[in-house]
Amino acid sequence: MIQPLFFTGVMQEKIWGGTNLRDLFGYDIPSEHTGELWAISAHKNGPATVSQGEYKGQTLTELWDQHPELFGHQPGDVFPLLTKILDAQTALSVQVHPDDAYGLKHEGELGKTECWYVIDAEDQAEIVFGHHAKTKEAFTEMIHAGEWDQLLRYVKVKPGDFFYVPSGTVHAIGGGITILETQQSSDTTYRVYDYDRKDEAGQTRPLHIQQSIDVTTIPHVDPKPMQNVVKQGDTEIKTFVDNEFFKVEEWVVDGETILKASGLYTLVSVLKGEGSIIVDSTSYPLTKGTHFILPHGINEWTLKGHLQIIASTPGENI
Ligand code: ZN
């Protein structure tokens, strides 16, 4: 009988991190500057571990390598997706990620297309999303001149907003924002600007200006996420994005609903509420901050209770 795979993730301390992973979700955090929980991850910089059941103690990386049947024998050397929760107490660096071709050629790993569901945001909180340069020459000149306010495009955010961030998009999560991020499993980041910040040792973090100029989409293209909503039983399903990298949905459960698998396997993160999931007549409790995978072979399941969930499945061409 195939069971859901529940995970214990890996906390990452960051100079811009805070305490929201504890304050909003009740996780144990290593310090007052905890930036990220890598909740469902097989990346070498922080693989998540199965917390219960038959595979307890194994990492997602080990399962990917040793039990391909759980993932529908999906081709590829690495588990392709990574789900994180980020708490930006102060702004992240302004950054851009390469696409797969550039990432594989220069960094030996895939590029990174990502997307963000805004869990919590302070009033007036904003992100950097894109830029105003019309040509590569203008982009380069404005970077070298430090004309950040003219170059960068700022967007105000509120809880419930969703942003699709394809590779090549200049971006930064601003201070006072907590997001759930679904991304390609990659850790390649080119830092364009870090506000001249120094860490506790007085060091600035490295910038990657040439790589950033190489990979940034110029002029900026503003992708519009989908907002497809369907009602299935007692659950409202909103599709934000569905492409070659991933499909990402919000499930708002208010009662009881049977759902069917729509991809090779499904990554699930509970953001709010209480309830349960029933698989093969076994019930597993769900609460905010629970992350799990419904492996290949679990074709349907029942969700019960009052739950807000972000779910994702891998795209066709990943
Ligand atoms: Zn990023």
mmCIF file of C-alpha atoms and ligand atoms in Angstrom:
data_model
loop_
_atom_site.group_PDB
_atom_site.id
_atom_site.type_symbol
_atom_site.label_atom_id
_atom_site.label_comp_id
_atom_site.label_asym_id
_atom_site.label_seq_id
_atom_site.Cartn_x
_atom_site.Cartn_y
_atom_site.Cartn_z
ATOM 1 C CA MET A 1 0.000 0.000 0.000
ATOM 2 C CA ILE A 2 1.483 3.339 -1.001
ATOM 3 C CA GLN A 3 1.467 5.943 1.754
ATOM 4 C CA PRO A 4 1.877 9.715 1.627
ATOM 5 C CA LEU A 5 5.453 10.832 2.316
ATOM 6 C CA PHE A 6 5.513 13.392 5.145
ATOM 7 C CA PHE A 7 8.679 15.471 5.454
ATOM 8 C CA THR A 8 10.822 17.263 7.983
ATOM 9 C CA GLY A 9 12.516 20.075 6.102
ATOM 10 C CA VAL A 10 15.787 21.938 6.520
ATOM 11 C CA MET A 11 16.006 25.446 8.013
ATOM 12 C CA GLN A 12 18.394 27.930 6.413
ATOM 13 C CA GLU A 13 19.675 30.947 8.314
ATOM 14 C CA LYS A 14 19.974 34.131 6.240
ATOM 15 C CA ILE A 15 21.015 37.711 6.992
ATOM 16 C CA TRP A 16 17.566 38.835 5.832
ATOM 17 C CA GLY A 17 15.633 36.174 7.790
ATOM 18 C CA GLY A 18 13.367 36.568 10.821
ATOM 19 C CA THR A 19 11.117 34.560 13.141
ATOM 20 C CA ASN A 20 7.936 34.057 11.082
ATOM 21 C CA LEU A 21 8.637 30.369 10.559
ATOM 22 C CA ARG A 22 8.156 30.037 14.307
ATOM 23 C CA ASP A 23 5.560 32.785 14.761
ATOM 24 C CA LEU A 24 3.243 31.737 11.907
ATOM 25 C CA PHE A 25 3.871 27.985 11.728
ATOM 26 C CA GLY A 26 5.253 26.937 15.117
ATOM 27 C CA TYR A 27 8.459 25.414 13.731
ATOM 28 C CA ASP A 28 11.604 25.203 15.850
ATOM 29 C CA ILE A 29 13.996 27.701 14.302
ATOM 30 C CA PRO A 30 17.778 27.809 14.747
ATOM 31 C CA SER A 31 18.051 31.589 15.256
ATOM 32 C CA GLU A 32 16.220 34.909 15.027
ATOM 33 C CA HIS A 33 17.511 35.177 11.449
ATOM 34 C CA THR A 34 15.886 32.113 9.944
ATOM 35 C CA GLY A 35 15.175 32.822 6.296
ATOM 36 C CA GLU A 36 14.008 29.605 4.703
ATOM 37 C CA LEU A 37 12.470 26.235 5.341
ATOM 38 C CA TRP A 38 13.317 23.858 2.521
ATOM 39 C CA ALA A 39 10.157 21.880 3.122
ATOM 40 C CA ILE A 40 10.106 19.432 0.192
ATOM 41 C CA SER A 41 13.617 19.270 -1.162
ATOM 42 C CA ALA A 42 16.069 16.823 -2.661
ATOM 43 C CA HIS A 43 18.685 19.508 -3.294
ATOM 44 C CA LYS A 44 22.150 18.671 -1.984
ATOM 45 C CA ASN A 45 22.238 21.917 -0.001
ATOM 46 C CA GLY A 46 19.282 20.813 2.128
ATOM 47 C CA PRO A 47 17.440 17.550 1.473
ATOM 48 C CA ALA A 48 14.223 16.923 3.431
ATOM 49 C CA THR A 49 13.776 13.706 5.447
ATOM 50 C CA VAL A 50 10.707 11.450 5.649
ATOM 51 C CA SER A 51 9.248 11.808 9.160
ATOM 52 C CA GLN A 52 7.003 8.720 9.455
ATOM 53 C CA GLY A 53 5.985 5.437 7.850
ATOM 54 C CA GLU A 54 7.857 2.855 5.857
ATOM 55 C CA TYR A 55 10.563 5.252 4.611
ATOM 56 C CA LYS A 56 11.080 7.139 7.893
ATOM 57 C CA GLY A 57 14.601 8.607 8.145
ATOM 58 C CA GLN A 58 15.323 8.498 4.419
ATOM 59 C CA THR A 59 15.902 11.669 2.444
ATOM 60 C CA LEU A 60 13.909 12.597 -0.622
ATOM 61 C CA THR A 61 17.171 12.258 -2.576
ATOM 62 C CA GLU A 62 17.519 8.630 -1.467
ATOM 63 C CA LEU A 63 13.912 7.884 -2.379
ATOM 64 C CA TRP A 64 14.370 9.459 -5.813
ATOM 65 C CA ASP A 65 17.462 7.302 -6.421
ATOM 66 C CA GLN A 66 16.209 4.034 -4.899
ATOM 67 C CA HIS A 67 12.441 4.081 -5.449
ATOM 68 C CA PRO A 68 11.747 5.562 -8.894
ATOM 69 C CA GLU A 69 8.328 3.889 -8.841
ATOM 70 C CA LEU A 70 7.197 6.471 -6.240
ATOM 71 C CA PHE A 71 7.743 9.164 -8.888
ATOM 72 C CA GLY A 72 6.284 7.278 -11.866
ATOM 73 C CA HIS A 73 9.810 6.535 -13.173
ATOM 74 C CA GLN A 74 10.110 10.162 -14.177
ATOM 75 C CA PRO A 75 13.387 10.626 -16.054
ATOM 76 C CA GLY A 76 16.129 12.891 -14.671
ATOM 77 C CA ASP A 77 19.086 12.742 -12.291
ATOM 78 C CA VAL A 78 17.455 14.883 -9.615
ATOM 79 C CA PHE A 79 14.024 15.365 -8.117
ATOM 80 C CA PRO A 80 12.947 18.383 -10.158
ATOM 81 C CA LEU A 81 11.000 20.545 -7.699
ATOM 82 C CA LEU A 82 11.685 22.336 -4.437
ATOM 83 C CA THR A 83 9.077 23.801 -2.079
ATOM 84 C CA LYS A 84 10.266 26.458 0.379
ATOM 85 C CA ILE A 85 8.760 28.874 2.832
ATOM 86 C CA LEU A 86 10.720 32.135 2.993
ATOM 87 C CA ASP A 87 10.516 34.751 5.719
ATOM 88 C CA ALA A 88 12.047 38.011 4.506
ATOM 89 C CA GLN A 89 12.304 40.242 7.550
ATOM 90 C CA THR A 90 14.437 42.518 5.391
ATOM 91 C CA ALA A 91 14.733 42.466 1.608
ATOM 92 C CA LEU A 92 16.530 39.724 -0.272
ATOM 93 C CA SER A 93 19.218 40.738 -2.734
ATOM 94 C CA VAL A 94 18.089 41.780 -6.193
ATOM 95 C CA GLN A 95 18.781 38.671 -8.230
ATOM 96 C CA VAL A 96 18.145 36.716 -11.394
ATOM 97 C CA HIS A 97 18.375 33.017 -12.235
ATOM 98 C CA PRO A 98 19.560 31.414 -15.475
ATOM 99 C CA ASP A 99 17.463 29.167 -17.695
ATOM 100 C CA ASP A 100 18.277 25.456 -17.998
ATOM 101 C CA ALA A 101 20.663 25.817 -20.953
ATOM 102 C CA TYR A 102 22.781 28.528 -19.275
ATOM 103 C CA GLY A 103 22.609 26.855 -15.835
ATOM 104 C CA LEU A 104 23.733 23.466 -17.134
ATOM 105 C CA LYS A 105 26.523 25.009 -19.214
ATOM 106 C CA HIS A 106 27.935 27.356 -16.556
ATOM 107 C CA GLU A 107 26.877 25.932 -13.178
ATOM 108 C CA GLY A 108 26.319 22.231 -13.817
ATOM 109 C CA GLU A 109 22.723 22.374 -12.643
ATOM 110 C CA LEU A 110 19.332 23.315 -14.013
ATOM 111 C CA GLY A 111 18.216 26.891 -14.233
ATOM 112 C CA LYS A 112 15.525 28.195 -11.979
ATOM 113 C CA THR A 113 12.002 29.190 -12.750
ATOM 114 C CA GLU A 114 10.080 29.866 -9.563
ATOM 115 C CA CYS A 115 6.757 31.148 -8.317
ATOM 116 C CA TRP A 116 5.526 32.704 -5.095
ATOM 117 C CA TYR A 117 2.334 32.514 -3.110
ATOM 118 C CA VAL A 118 2.264 35.398 -0.610
ATOM 119 C CA ILE A 119 1.375 33.978 2.828
ATOM 120 C CA ASP A 120 1.837 37.130 4.851
ATOM 121 C CA ALA A 121 2.801 40.712 4.037
ATOM 122 C CA GLU A 122 3.080 43.878 6.070
ATOM 123 C CA ASP A 123 1.127 46.894 4.910
ATOM 124 C CA GLN A 124 2.891 48.567 1.937
ATOM 125 C CA ALA A 125 5.304 45.649 1.529
ATOM 126 C CA GLU A 126 6.724 45.403 -1.985
ATOM 127 C CA ILE A 127 8.816 43.224 -4.225
ATOM 128 C CA VAL A 128 11.170 43.954 -7.074
ATOM 129 C CA PHE A 129 9.701 42.345 -10.172
ATOM 130 C CA GLY A 130 11.439 43.171 -13.444
ATOM 131 C CA HIS A 131 13.156 46.349 -14.586
ATOM 132 C CA HIS A 132 12.611 49.393 -16.779
ATOM 133 C CA ALA A 133 15.598 49.116 -19.166
ATOM 134 C CA LYS A 134 14.673 48.848 -22.848
ATOM 135 C CA THR A 135 18.030 47.553 -24.104
ATOM 136 C CA LYS A 136 20.966 45.539 -22.776
ATOM 137 C CA GLU A 137 23.144 48.682 -23.082
ATOM 138 C CA ALA A 138 20.756 50.713 -20.919
ATOM 139 C CA PHE A 139 20.491 47.855 -18.401
ATOM 140 C CA THR A 140 24.292 47.608 -18.155
ATOM 141 C CA GLU A 141 24.755 51.383 -17.853
ATOM 142 C CA MET A 142 22.164 51.756 -15.104
ATOM 143 C CA ILE A 143 23.760 48.918 -13.094
ATOM 144 C CA HIS A 144 27.229 50.429 -13.385
ATOM 145 C CA ALA A 145 25.871 53.866 -12.474
ATOM 146 C CA GLY A 146 24.013 52.417 -9.465
ATOM 147 C CA GLU A 147 20.701 53.901 -10.684
ATOM 148 C CA TRP A 148 18.664 51.282 -8.852
ATOM 149 C CA ASP A 149 15.536 53.357 -8.279
ATOM 150 C CA GLN A 150 15.245 54.126 -11.995
ATOM 151 C CA LEU A 151 16.167 50.615 -13.087
ATOM 152 C CA LEU A 152 14.098 48.404 -10.795
ATOM 153 C CA ARG A 153 10.371 47.867 -11.038
ATOM 154 C CA TYR A 154 8.593 47.748 -7.638
ATOM 155 C CA VAL A 155 5.227 46.051 -7.065
ATOM 156 C CA LYS A 156 3.121 46.217 -3.868
ATOM 157 C CA VAL A 157 1.949 42.853 -2.525
ATOM 158 C CA LYS A 158 -0.694 41.517 -0.166
ATOM 159 C CA PRO A 159 -1.471 38.057 1.275
ATOM 160 C CA GLY A 160 -2.972 35.746 -1.353
ATOM 161 C CA ASP A 161 -1.088 37.302 -4.287
ATOM 162 C CA PHE A 162 0.726 34.959 -6.647
ATOM 163 C CA PHE A 163 3.746 35.726 -8.835
ATOM 164 C CA TYR A 164 5.191 33.588 -11.610
ATOM 165 C CA VAL A 165 8.921 34.313 -11.903
ATOM 166 C CA PRO A 166 10.441 32.711 -15.018
ATOM 167 C CA SER A 167 14.227 32.403 -15.298
ATOM 168 C CA GLY A 168 15.659 35.701 -16.556
ATOM 169 C CA THR A 169 13.326 37.836 -14.403
ATOM 170 C CA VAL A 170 15.120 40.307 -12.105
ATOM 171 C CA HIS A 171 13.474 39.970 -8.699
ATOM 172 C CA ALA A 172 13.728 40.509 -4.960
ATOM 173 C CA ILE A 173 11.374 39.651 -2.152
ATOM 174 C CA GLY A 174 10.987 42.753 -0.008
ATOM 175 C CA GLY A 175 11.096 43.041 3.775
ATOM 176 C CA GLY A 176 7.985 42.048 5.743
ATOM 177 C CA ILE A 177 6.927 39.321 3.306
ATOM 178 C CA THR A 178 6.514 35.581 3.912
ATOM 179 C CA ILE A 179 5.982 33.404 0.849
ATOM 180 C CA LEU A 180 5.654 29.809 -0.193
ATOM 181 C CA GLU A 181 7.923 29.258 -3.154
ATOM 182 C CA THR A 182 7.614 26.451 -5.699
ATOM 183 C CA GLN A 183 10.674 26.252 -7.917
ATOM 184 C CA GLN A 184 12.892 24.098 -10.049
ATOM 185 C CA SER A 185 15.381 22.336 -7.785
ATOM 186 C CA SER A 186 18.339 24.652 -8.282
ATOM 187 C CA ASP A 187 20.388 26.913 -6.054
ATOM 188 C CA THR A 188 21.991 29.075 -8.742
ATOM 189 C CA THR A 189 21.424 32.743 -8.002
ATOM 190 C CA TYR A 190 23.096 35.694 -9.693
ATOM 191 C CA ARG A 191 23.091 38.655 -7.359
ATOM 192 C CA VAL A 192 22.702 42.004 -9.122
ATOM 193 C CA TYR A 193 22.526 44.299 -6.087
ATOM 194 C CA ASP A 194 22.651 43.700 -2.329
ATOM 195 C CA TYR A 195 21.942 47.238 -1.000
ATOM 196 C CA ASP A 196 25.653 47.413 -0.001
ATOM 197 C CA ARG A 197 24.780 45.303 3.066
ATOM 198 C CA LYS A 198 27.464 43.756 5.270
ATOM 199 C CA ASP A 199 27.163 40.594 7.350
ATOM 200 C CA GLU A 200 28.231 40.269 10.995
ATOM 201 C CA ALA A 201 31.845 39.803 9.897
ATOM 202 C CA GLY A 202 31.684 43.072 7.918
ATOM 203 C CA GLN A 203 31.670 41.262 4.572
ATOM 204 C CA THR A 204 29.547 42.057 1.571
ATOM 205 C CA ARG A 205 28.155 39.124 -0.384
ATOM 206 C CA PRO A 206 29.518 38.562 -3.898
ATOM 207 C CA LEU A 207 27.752 40.097 -6.891
ATOM 208 C CA HIS A 208 27.483 38.432 -10.314
ATOM 209 C CA ILE A 209 27.048 41.392 -12.627
ATOM 210 C CA GLN A 210 28.197 39.848 -15.915
ATOM 211 C CA GLN A 211 26.148 36.674 -15.453
ATOM 212 C CA SER A 212 23.133 38.805 -14.534
ATOM 213 C CA ILE A 213 23.494 40.862 -17.712
ATOM 214 C CA ASP A 214 23.876 37.614 -19.709
ATOM 215 C CA VAL A 215 20.698 35.965 -18.438
ATOM 216 C CA THR A 216 18.242 38.828 -17.784
ATOM 217 C CA THR A 217 15.270 39.141 -20.118
ATOM 218 C CA ILE A 218 15.467 42.635 -21.673
ATOM 219 C CA PRO A 219 13.064 44.333 -21.922
ATOM 220 C CA HIS A 220 11.163 42.865 -18.977
ATOM 221 C CA VAL A 221 8.160 40.683 -19.783
ATOM 222 C CA ASP A 222 5.423 40.745 -17.149
ATOM 223 C CA PRO A 223 3.909 37.261 -16.927
ATOM 224 C CA LYS A 224 0.311 37.150 -15.811
ATOM 225 C CA PRO A 225 -0.525 34.164 -13.626
ATOM 226 C CA MET A 226 -3.723 32.270 -14.418
ATOM 227 C CA GLN A 227 -6.669 32.590 -12.050
ATOM 228 C CA ASN A 228 -8.733 29.557 -13.064
ATOM 229 C CA VAL A 229 -11.140 28.619 -10.284
ATOM 230 C CA VAL A 230 -13.265 25.458 -10.194
ATOM 231 C CA LYS A 231 -15.389 24.086 -7.392
ATOM 232 C CA GLN A 232 -15.100 20.360 -6.740
ATOM 233 C CA GLY A 233 -17.324 19.118 -3.923
ATOM 234 C CA ASP A 234 -16.427 21.136 -0.837
ATOM 235 C CA THR A 235 -13.125 22.307 -2.313
ATOM 236 C CA GLU A 236 -12.297 25.366 -4.390
ATOM 237 C CA ILE A 237 -9.358 24.747 -6.697
ATOM 238 C CA LYS A 238 -7.521 27.744 -8.139
ATOM 239 C CA THR A 239 -4.828 27.113 -10.758
ATOM 240 C CA PHE A 240 -2.107 29.763 -10.746
ATOM 241 C CA VAL A 241 0.309 28.342 -13.295
ATOM 242 C CA ASP A 242 0.427 25.217 -15.486
ATOM 243 C CA ASN A 243 3.427 24.885 -17.788
ATOM 244 C CA GLU A 244 6.434 22.727 -18.679
ATOM 245 C CA PHE A 245 8.001 23.262 -15.230
ATOM 246 C CA PHE A 246 5.095 22.780 -12.837
ATOM 247 C CA LYS A 247 1.427 23.180 -12.151
ATOM 248 C CA VAL A 248 0.655 25.077 -8.944
ATOM 249 C CA GLU A 249 -2.817 25.199 -7.384
ATOM 250 C CA GLU A 250 -4.496 26.460 -4.251
ATOM 251 C CA TRP A 251 -7.014 24.082 -2.640
ATOM 252 C CA VAL A 252 -9.410 25.612 -0.145
ATOM 253 C CA VAL A 253 -11.199 22.753 1.604
ATOM 254 C CA ASP A 254 -14.345 23.448 3.599
ATOM 255 C CA GLY A 255 -15.923 20.060 4.319
ATOM 256 C CA GLU A 256 -15.007 16.836 2.552
ATOM 257 C CA THR A 257 -13.849 16.203 -1.018
ATOM 258 C CA ILE A 258 -12.404 13.333 -3.040
ATOM 259 C CA LEU A 259 -9.625 14.525 -5.348
ATOM 260 C CA LYS A 260 -7.886 12.588 -8.100
ATOM 261 C CA ALA A 261 -4.215 12.709 -9.096
ATOM 262 C CA SER A 262 -3.546 14.978 -12.068
ATOM 263 C CA GLY A 263 0.219 14.535 -12.414
ATOM 264 C CA LEU A 264 2.910 11.895 -11.838
ATOM 265 C CA TYR A 265 2.888 12.803 -8.118
ATOM 266 C CA THR A 266 1.723 15.764 -6.025
ATOM 267 C CA LEU A 267 3.571 18.020 -3.571
ATOM 268 C CA VAL A 268 1.283 19.357 -0.848
ATOM 269 C CA SER A 269 1.826 22.136 1.729
ATOM 270 C CA VAL A 270 -0.808 23.027 4.314
ATOM 271 C CA LEU A 271 -0.763 26.769 4.999
ATOM 272 C CA LYS A 272 -3.809 27.130 7.233
ATOM 273 C CA GLY A 273 -6.417 25.149 9.110
ATOM 274 C CA GLU A 274 -6.956 21.696 10.513
ATOM 275 C CA GLY A 275 -8.181 18.499 8.935
ATOM 276 C CA SER A 276 -7.094 15.179 7.556
ATOM 277 C CA ILE A 277 -6.270 13.308 4.387
ATOM 278 C CA ILE A 278 -7.571 9.781 3.873
ATOM 279 C CA VAL A 279 -5.623 7.442 1.601
ATOM 280 C CA ASP A 280 -6.666 3.769 1.245
ATOM 281 C CA SER A 281 -8.887 4.170 4.344
ATOM 282 C CA THR A 282 -6.011 5.382 6.509
ATOM 283 C CA SER A 283 -6.481 8.886 7.911
ATOM 284 C CA TYR A 284 -3.517 11.202 8.447
ATOM 285 C CA PRO A 285 -3.973 14.422 10.431
ATOM 286 C CA LEU A 286 -3.145 17.693 8.689
ATOM 287 C CA THR A 287 -2.316 21.018 10.256
ATOM 288 C CA LYS A 288 -0.672 24.225 9.070
ATOM 289 C CA GLY A 289 2.988 23.679 8.329
ATOM 290 C CA THR A 290 2.571 20.045 7.195
ATOM 291 C CA HIS A 291 4.323 19.172 3.923
ATOM 292 C CA PHE A 292 4.025 15.896 2.040
ATOM 293 C CA ILE A 293 4.135 14.155 -1.317
ATOM 294 C CA LEU A 294 1.366 11.954 -2.668
ATOM 295 C CA PRO A 295 3.519 9.497 -4.626
ATOM 296 C CA HIS A 296 2.737 7.977 -8.007
ATOM 297 C CA GLY A 297 0.154 5.227 -7.563
ATOM 298 C CA ILE A 298 -2.050 7.121 -5.109
ATOM 299 C CA ASN A 299 -4.765 7.901 -7.613
ATOM 300 C CA GLU A 300 -7.287 9.483 -5.293
ATOM 301 C CA TRP A 301 -7.593 10.754 -1.763
ATOM 302 C CA THR A 302 -10.131 12.428 0.493
ATOM 303 C CA LEU A 303 -9.509 15.770 2.154
ATOM 304 C CA LYS A 304 -11.545 16.662 5.208
ATOM 305 C CA GLY A 305 -11.759 19.719 7.418
ATOM 306 C CA HIS A 306 -10.967 23.383 6.903
ATOM 307 C CA LEU A 307 -7.704 23.664 5.052
ATOM 308 C CA GLN A 308 -5.801 26.034 2.815
ATOM 309 C CA ILE A 309 -3.280 24.124 0.732
ATOM 310 C CA ILE A 310 -0.783 24.880 -2.011
ATOM 311 C CA ALA A 311 -0.230 21.836 -4.229
ATOM 312 C CA SER A 312 2.069 21.298 -7.176
ATOM 313 C CA THR A 313 2.825 18.641 -9.762
ATOM 314 C CA PRO A 314 5.844 18.429 -12.072
ATOM 315 C CA GLY A 315 5.462 19.692 -15.633
ATOM 316 C CA GLU A 316 5.702 17.498 -18.683
ATOM 317 C CA ASN A 317 9.105 18.559 -19.895
ATOM 318 C CA ILE A 318 10.981 18.936 -16.653
HETATM 319 ZN ZN ZN B 1 14.897 33.767 -6.813
#
